[in-house]
Amino acid sequence: MEFELWWLLALPATFGLGWLASRLDLLQLRHDGKHRRDASLAYFRGLNFLLSEQQDKAIDAFIEAVTADPDTVDLHFALGNLFRRRGEYERAVRVHQNLLSRADLPAAERQRAQIALAQDFFKAGLLDRAEAVYTALTGTAYQSEALAALLQIHERTREWNSAIDIAQRLERLGGGSWGRQIAHYWCEIALRQRRDADYSAAQDSLDRAGAADPQAVRPWQLRAVIAEQQGDSAQALAHLRRAATLRPEFASVLAADVARLFRDTQQHQAGLEWLRTQLQESPAIELLDALLSLEPDAEQRRRVSLQYLQAHGSLLAARRAVEQAQASPDNETLRGALEQALDRALANRQRYRCAACGFEARSYAWHCPACMGWDTYPPRRSEELSLTGA
């Protein structure tokens, strides 16, 4: 009887404990479900705020979503990216470092968090930290993106040998041809060597630049600088003429130096003939200026200026024609007024415009300081390009 009584007491107690456990599990599930629903609602509110460009409200919504469901990785990424876009790099770094501190984070998500953290460091200007993280990502699914970012870092820090190594690795990965950029990197190295008067090393670097991009103009321009610095004006002139042969459209960029070297080597007539040929084949105001600087006859200068104006009709050509007009008491006042009007009209039109981003420069540049592109400036000023529809 005692045994049976014990069973009679134990069975209800067991069922009662089971029922209580099931109720606790149900409450926990409801609690977790409520938190997930809250996180989802906050997440979608954040997306709506983003679409309506209300970033402050979007950040508040995403913070609420992360608080409600800390395990949601995508919410962390969304929040970190928002912080970075707003320039709050320290907060973005904390979000992504918090993700990386989780031991249960899958490998793919860990790499994703690393690339996001590297972007935070890069945007914040902490290039050494960004470089360390990007370097750790080589050999992963983000290798190409990491190498491209490392290339930007080495350009900014002017570590040209490292930039060459990265560019060559990108080429081997099938990232297209990087010969043009590599040629410019070797030219930058040659410039540094020239400043140190290490002319032999500079010539070797320029040979490497030419091998990387056989059509590059800049190595020949730098060879001319070195030759002139060493007192060999004839060799410098030969280098510039070689450059103009490779890329005739760049004759305008070289024109002033070519005219000066023709003058220094006492080859005025040869210089005039060469410049006339270049002006006919690739018209540009710089070639006209170089030709006028060598032409000794005032009447011929006036005629050449007028012919260029009639053929091309640019404001720059009009300015040169006015400059070459013969002064006289009858037209001096008119000539002065025309000069002032042309100067005002040309104030913002005598610049070179980057074809990639539109950034304007007063003098020709091989490297755009805005978009960091190489060879993105057409070798003609924007005022003349507008006439050709280029």
PDB file of C-alpha atoms in Angstrom, residues 105-284:
ATOM      1  CA  LEU A 105      30.877  34.523 -35.947  1.00  0.00           C
ATOM      2  CA  PRO A 106      31.174  32.398 -39.136  1.00  0.00           C
ATOM      3  CA  ALA A 107      34.350  32.776 -41.209  1.00  0.00           C
ATOM      4  CA  ALA A 108      32.553  34.482 -44.116  1.00  0.00           C
ATOM      5  CA  GLU A 109      30.929  37.039 -41.803  1.00  0.00           C
ATOM      6  CA  ARG A 110      34.244  37.579 -40.007  1.00  0.00           C
ATOM      7  CA  GLN A 111      35.922  38.495 -43.302  1.00  0.00           C
ATOM      8  CA  ARG A 112      33.012  40.763 -44.140  1.00  0.00           C
ATOM      9  CA  ALA A 113      33.432  42.514 -40.793  1.00  0.00           C
ATOM     10  CA  GLN A 114      37.187  42.847 -41.418  1.00  0.00           C
ATOM     11  CA  ILE A 115      36.696  44.538 -44.790  1.00  0.00           C
ATOM     12  CA  ALA A 116      34.143  46.896 -43.202  1.00  0.00           C
ATOM     13  CA  LEU A 117      36.580  47.702 -40.377  1.00  0.00           C
ATOM     14  CA  ALA A 118      39.356  48.379 -42.889  1.00  0.00           C
ATOM     15  CA  GLN A 119      37.049  50.784 -44.722  1.00  0.00           C
ATOM     16  CA  ASP A 120      36.353  52.567 -41.436  1.00  0.00           C
ATOM     17  CA  PHE A 121      40.076  53.012 -40.787  1.00  0.00           C
ATOM     18  CA  PHE A 122      40.704  54.154 -44.363  1.00  0.00           C
ATOM     19  CA  LYS A 123      37.951  56.774 -44.274  1.00  0.00           C
ATOM     20  CA  ALA A 124      39.184  57.982 -40.888  1.00  0.00           C
ATOM     21  CA  GLY A 125      42.678  58.487 -42.336  1.00  0.00           C
ATOM     22  CA  LEU A 126      44.203  55.751 -40.146  1.00  0.00           C
ATOM     23  CA  LEU A 127      46.068  54.318 -43.100  1.00  0.00           C
ATOM     24  CA  ASP A 128      48.486  52.139 -41.107  1.00  0.00           C
ATOM     25  CA  ARG A 129      45.604  50.328 -39.389  1.00  0.00           C
ATOM     26  CA  ALA A 130      43.677  50.031 -42.642  1.00  0.00           C
ATOM     27  CA  GLU A 131      46.765  48.600 -44.332  1.00  0.00           C
ATOM     28  CA  ALA A 132      47.174  45.953 -41.615  1.00  0.00           C
ATOM     29  CA  VAL A 133      43.565  44.772 -41.960  1.00  0.00           C
ATOM     30  CA  TYR A 134      43.601  44.804 -45.767  1.00  0.00           C
ATOM     31  CA  THR A 135      46.864  42.848 -45.777  1.00  0.00           C
ATOM     32  CA  ALA A 136      45.275  40.200 -43.554  1.00  0.00           C
ATOM     33  CA  LEU A 137      42.499  39.791 -46.148  1.00  0.00           C
ATOM     34  CA  THR A 138      44.818  38.789 -49.008  1.00  0.00           C
ATOM     35  CA  GLY A 139      44.113  35.198 -49.950  1.00  0.00           C
ATOM     36  CA  THR A 140      40.432  35.501 -48.996  1.00  0.00           C
ATOM     37  CA  ALA A 141      37.288  36.121 -51.037  1.00  0.00           C
ATOM     38  CA  TYR A 142      37.948  39.856 -50.545  1.00  0.00           C
ATOM     39  CA  GLN A 143      41.479  39.726 -51.956  1.00  0.00           C
ATOM     40  CA  SER A 144      40.883  41.873 -55.055  1.00  0.00           C
ATOM     41  CA  GLU A 145      39.067  44.546 -53.058  1.00  0.00           C
ATOM     42  CA  ALA A 146      41.792  44.498 -50.409  1.00  0.00           C
ATOM     43  CA  LEU A 147      44.589  44.816 -52.984  1.00  0.00           C
ATOM     44  CA  ALA A 148      42.830  47.724 -54.734  1.00  0.00           C
ATOM     45  CA  ALA A 149      42.527  49.501 -51.392  1.00  0.00           C
ATOM     46  CA  LEU A 150      46.177  48.775 -50.552  1.00  0.00           C
ATOM     47  CA  LEU A 151      47.127  50.336 -53.883  1.00  0.00           C
ATOM     48  CA  GLN A 152      45.301  53.536 -52.921  1.00  0.00           C
ATOM     49  CA  ILE A 153      47.060  53.577 -49.561  1.00  0.00           C
ATOM     50  CA  HIS A 154      50.500  53.174 -51.138  1.00  0.00           C
ATOM     51  CA  GLU A 155      49.713  55.979 -53.600  1.00  0.00           C
ATOM     52  CA  ARG A 156      48.717  58.300 -50.773  1.00  0.00           C
ATOM     53  CA  THR A 157      51.809  57.456 -48.742  1.00  0.00           C
ATOM     54  CA  ARG A 158      53.969  57.624 -51.893  1.00  0.00           C
ATOM     55  CA  GLU A 159      55.321  54.108 -51.373  1.00  0.00           C
ATOM     56  CA  TRP A 160      55.823  53.581 -55.081  1.00  0.00           C
ATOM     57  CA  ASN A 161      57.708  50.271 -54.956  1.00  0.00           C
ATOM     58  CA  SER A 162      54.917  48.745 -52.888  1.00  0.00           C
ATOM     59  CA  ALA A 163      52.366  50.205 -55.296  1.00  0.00           C
ATOM     60  CA  ILE A 164      54.145  48.540 -58.219  1.00  0.00           C
ATOM     61  CA  ASP A 165      54.082  45.181 -56.402  1.00  0.00           C
ATOM     62  CA  ILE A 166      50.358  45.463 -55.672  1.00  0.00           C
ATOM     63  CA  ALA A 167      49.536  46.532 -59.247  1.00  0.00           C
ATOM     64  CA  GLN A 168      51.435  43.553 -60.629  1.00  0.00           C
ATOM     65  CA  ARG A 169      49.559  41.224 -58.277  1.00  0.00           C
ATOM     66  CA  LEU A 170      46.256  42.676 -59.474  1.00  0.00           C
ATOM     67  CA  GLU A 171      47.316  42.026 -63.058  1.00  0.00           C
ATOM     68  CA  ARG A 172      48.128  38.405 -62.230  1.00  0.00           C
ATOM     69  CA  LEU A 173      44.690  38.032 -60.659  1.00  0.00           C
ATOM     70  CA  GLY A 174      43.127  39.014 -63.979  1.00  0.00           C
ATOM     71  CA  GLY A 175      42.276  42.572 -62.952  1.00  0.00           C
ATOM     72  CA  GLY A 176      43.088  44.021 -66.375  1.00  0.00           C
ATOM     73  CA  SER A 177      46.170  45.920 -67.477  1.00  0.00           C
ATOM     74  CA  TRP A 178      47.920  48.153 -64.946  1.00  0.00           C
ATOM     75  CA  GLY A 179      50.805  49.131 -67.238  1.00  0.00           C
ATOM     76  CA  ARG A 180      49.847  52.805 -67.398  1.00  0.00           C
ATOM     77  CA  GLN A 181      49.749  53.178 -63.606  1.00  0.00           C
ATOM     78  CA  ILE A 182      52.953  51.177 -63.159  1.00  0.00           C
ATOM     79  CA  ALA A 183      54.698  53.478 -65.647  1.00  0.00           C
ATOM     80  CA  HIS A 184      53.666  56.502 -63.579  1.00  0.00           C
ATOM     81  CA  TYR A 185      54.894  54.828 -60.377  1.00  0.00           C
ATOM     82  CA  TRP A 186      58.322  54.291 -61.962  1.00  0.00           C
ATOM     83  CA  CYS A 187      58.283  57.941 -63.068  1.00  0.00           C
ATOM     84  CA  GLU A 188      57.607  59.015 -59.477  1.00  0.00           C
ATOM     85  CA  ILE A 189      60.555  56.904 -58.344  1.00  0.00           C
ATOM     86  CA  ALA A 190      62.707  58.494 -61.075  1.00  0.00           C
ATOM     87  CA  LEU A 191      61.710  61.973 -59.886  1.00  0.00           C
ATOM     88  CA  ARG A 192      62.894  61.149 -56.377  1.00  0.00           C
ATOM     89  CA  GLN A 193      66.156  59.727 -57.734  1.00  0.00           C
ATOM     90  CA  ARG A 194      66.686  62.841 -59.892  1.00  0.00           C
ATOM     91  CA  ARG A 195      66.265  65.052 -56.833  1.00  0.00           C
ATOM     92  CA  ASP A 196      68.989  62.966 -55.174  1.00  0.00           C
ATOM     93  CA  ALA A 197      71.181  63.428 -58.298  1.00  0.00           C
ATOM     94  CA  ASP A 198      71.196  59.638 -58.823  1.00  0.00           C
ATOM     95  CA  TYR A 199      70.826  59.969 -62.585  1.00  0.00           C
ATOM     96  CA  SER A 200      71.834  56.403 -63.425  1.00  0.00           C
ATOM     97  CA  ALA A 201      69.130  54.954 -61.181  1.00  0.00           C
ATOM     98  CA  ALA A 202      66.629  57.473 -62.566  1.00  0.00           C
ATOM     99  CA  GLN A 203      67.372  56.388 -66.134  1.00  0.00           C
ATOM    100  CA  ASP A 204      66.888  52.750 -65.116  1.00  0.00           C
ATOM    101  CA  SER A 205      63.531  53.593 -63.554  1.00  0.00           C
ATOM    102  CA  LEU A 206      62.457  55.417 -66.708  1.00  0.00           C
ATOM    103  CA  ASP A 207      63.460  52.385 -68.787  1.00  0.00           C
ATOM    104  CA  ARG A 208      61.179  50.298 -66.564  1.00  0.00           C
ATOM    105  CA  ALA A 209      58.393  52.860 -67.030  1.00  0.00           C
ATOM    106  CA  GLY A 210      58.755  52.610 -70.811  1.00  0.00           C
ATOM    107  CA  ALA A 211      58.645  48.811 -70.613  1.00  0.00           C
ATOM    108  CA  ALA A 212      55.435  48.956 -68.563  1.00  0.00           C
ATOM    109  CA  ASP A 213      53.742  51.341 -71.028  1.00  0.00           C
ATOM    110  CA  PRO A 214      55.581  51.739 -74.370  1.00  0.00           C
ATOM    111  CA  GLN A 215      53.250  54.602 -75.395  1.00  0.00           C
ATOM    112  CA  ALA A 216      53.815  56.621 -72.248  1.00  0.00           C
ATOM    113  CA  VAL A 217      54.848  60.255 -72.794  1.00  0.00           C
ATOM    114  CA  ARG A 218      55.946  61.060 -69.270  1.00  0.00           C
ATOM    115  CA  PRO A 219      59.145  58.924 -69.207  1.00  0.00           C
ATOM    116  CA  TRP A 220      60.465  60.791 -72.256  1.00  0.00           C
ATOM    117  CA  GLN A 221      59.532  64.117 -70.736  1.00  0.00           C
ATOM    118  CA  LEU A 222      61.505  63.219 -67.610  1.00  0.00           C
ATOM    119  CA  ARG A 223      64.436  62.000 -69.719  1.00  0.00           C
ATOM    120  CA  ALA A 224      64.448  65.459 -71.314  1.00  0.00           C
ATOM    121  CA  VAL A 225      64.489  67.118 -67.889  1.00  0.00           C
ATOM    122  CA  ILE A 226      67.466  65.007 -66.815  1.00  0.00           C
ATOM    123  CA  ALA A 227      69.328  65.607 -70.086  1.00  0.00           C
ATOM    124  CA  GLU A 228      68.836  69.366 -69.798  1.00  0.00           C
ATOM    125  CA  GLN A 229      69.886  69.275 -66.167  1.00  0.00           C
ATOM    126  CA  GLN A 230      73.099  67.584 -67.306  1.00  0.00           C
ATOM    127  CA  GLY A 231      73.642  70.295 -69.930  1.00  0.00           C
ATOM    128  CA  ASP A 232      72.635  68.315 -73.019  1.00  0.00           C
ATOM    129  CA  SER A 233      69.903  70.459 -74.592  1.00  0.00           C
ATOM    130  CA  ALA A 234      70.106  68.661 -77.941  1.00  0.00           C
ATOM    131  CA  GLN A 235      69.410  65.304 -76.291  1.00  0.00           C
ATOM    132  CA  ALA A 236      66.587  66.833 -74.265  1.00  0.00           C
ATOM    133  CA  LEU A 237      65.019  68.146 -77.468  1.00  0.00           C
ATOM    134  CA  ALA A 238      65.324  64.712 -79.102  1.00  0.00           C
ATOM    135  CA  HIS A 239      63.537  63.099 -76.151  1.00  0.00           C
ATOM    136  CA  LEU A 240      60.618  65.547 -76.348  1.00  0.00           C
ATOM    137  CA  ARG A 241      60.260  65.086 -80.091  1.00  0.00           C
ATOM    138  CA  ARG A 242      60.217  61.325 -79.538  1.00  0.00           C
ATOM    139  CA  ALA A 243      57.428  61.765 -76.976  1.00  0.00           C
ATOM    140  CA  ALA A 244      55.384  63.842 -79.429  1.00  0.00           C
ATOM    141  CA  THR A 245      55.825  61.122 -82.042  1.00  0.00           C
ATOM    142  CA  LEU A 246      54.436  58.504 -79.648  1.00  0.00           C
ATOM    143  CA  ARG A 247      51.365  60.581 -78.712  1.00  0.00           C
ATOM    144  CA  PRO A 248      50.860  63.527 -81.127  1.00  0.00           C
ATOM    145  CA  GLU A 249      47.973  64.896 -79.071  1.00  0.00           C
ATOM    146  CA  PHE A 250      50.468  65.604 -76.255  1.00  0.00           C
ATOM    147  CA  ALA A 251      52.571  67.915 -78.413  1.00  0.00           C
ATOM    148  CA  SER A 252      50.655  70.817 -76.870  1.00  0.00           C
ATOM    149  CA  VAL A 253      51.772  69.824 -73.366  1.00  0.00           C
ATOM    150  CA  LEU A 254      55.402  69.690 -74.549  1.00  0.00           C
ATOM    151  CA  ALA A 255      55.254  72.723 -76.860  1.00  0.00           C
ATOM    152  CA  ALA A 256      56.677  75.406 -74.550  1.00  0.00           C
ATOM    153  CA  ASP A 257      59.702  73.278 -73.598  1.00  0.00           C
ATOM    154  CA  VAL A 258      60.256  72.231 -77.220  1.00  0.00           C
ATOM    155  CA  ALA A 259      60.248  75.868 -78.405  1.00  0.00           C
ATOM    156  CA  ARG A 260      62.689  76.863 -75.657  1.00  0.00           C
ATOM    157  CA  LEU A 261      65.053  73.997 -76.536  1.00  0.00           C
ATOM    158  CA  PHE A 262      64.916  74.848 -80.250  1.00  0.00           C
ATOM    159  CA  ARG A 263      65.880  78.381 -79.271  1.00  0.00           C
ATOM    160  CA  ASP A 264      68.664  77.220 -76.940  1.00  0.00           C
ATOM    161  CA  THR A 265      70.168  75.004 -79.655  1.00  0.00           C
ATOM    162  CA  GLN A 266      69.952  77.806 -82.259  1.00  0.00           C
ATOM    163  CA  GLN A 267      67.467  75.899 -84.436  1.00  0.00           C
ATOM    164  CA  HIS A 268      64.845  78.612 -84.920  1.00  0.00           C
ATOM    165  CA  GLN A 269      63.840  77.621 -88.440  1.00  0.00           C
ATOM    166  CA  ALA A 270      63.646  73.924 -87.629  1.00  0.00           C
ATOM    167  CA  GLY A 271      61.589  74.813 -84.597  1.00  0.00           C
ATOM    168  CA  LEU A 272      59.163  76.922 -86.620  1.00  0.00           C
ATOM    169  CA  GLU A 273      58.692  74.144 -89.161  1.00  0.00           C
ATOM    170  CA  TRP A 274      58.140  71.500 -86.478  1.00  0.00           C
ATOM    171  CA  LEU A 275      55.627  73.660 -84.590  1.00  0.00           C
ATOM    172  CA  ARG A 276      53.723  74.574 -87.768  1.00  0.00           C
ATOM    173  CA  THR A 277      53.382  70.864 -88.589  1.00  0.00           C
ATOM    174  CA  GLN A 278      52.198  70.031 -85.090  1.00  0.00           C
ATOM    175  CA  LEU A 279      49.780  72.971 -85.071  1.00  0.00           C
ATOM    176  CA  GLN A 280      48.261  71.785 -88.327  1.00  0.00           C
ATOM    177  CA  GLU A 281      47.940  68.155 -87.178  1.00  0.00           C
ATOM    178  CA  SER A 282      46.836  68.749 -83.561  1.00  0.00           C
ATOM    179  CA  PRO A 283      45.643  72.352 -83.149  1.00  0.00           C
ATOM    180  CA  ALA A 284      46.031  73.700 -79.604  1.00  0.00           C
TER     181      ALA A 284
END
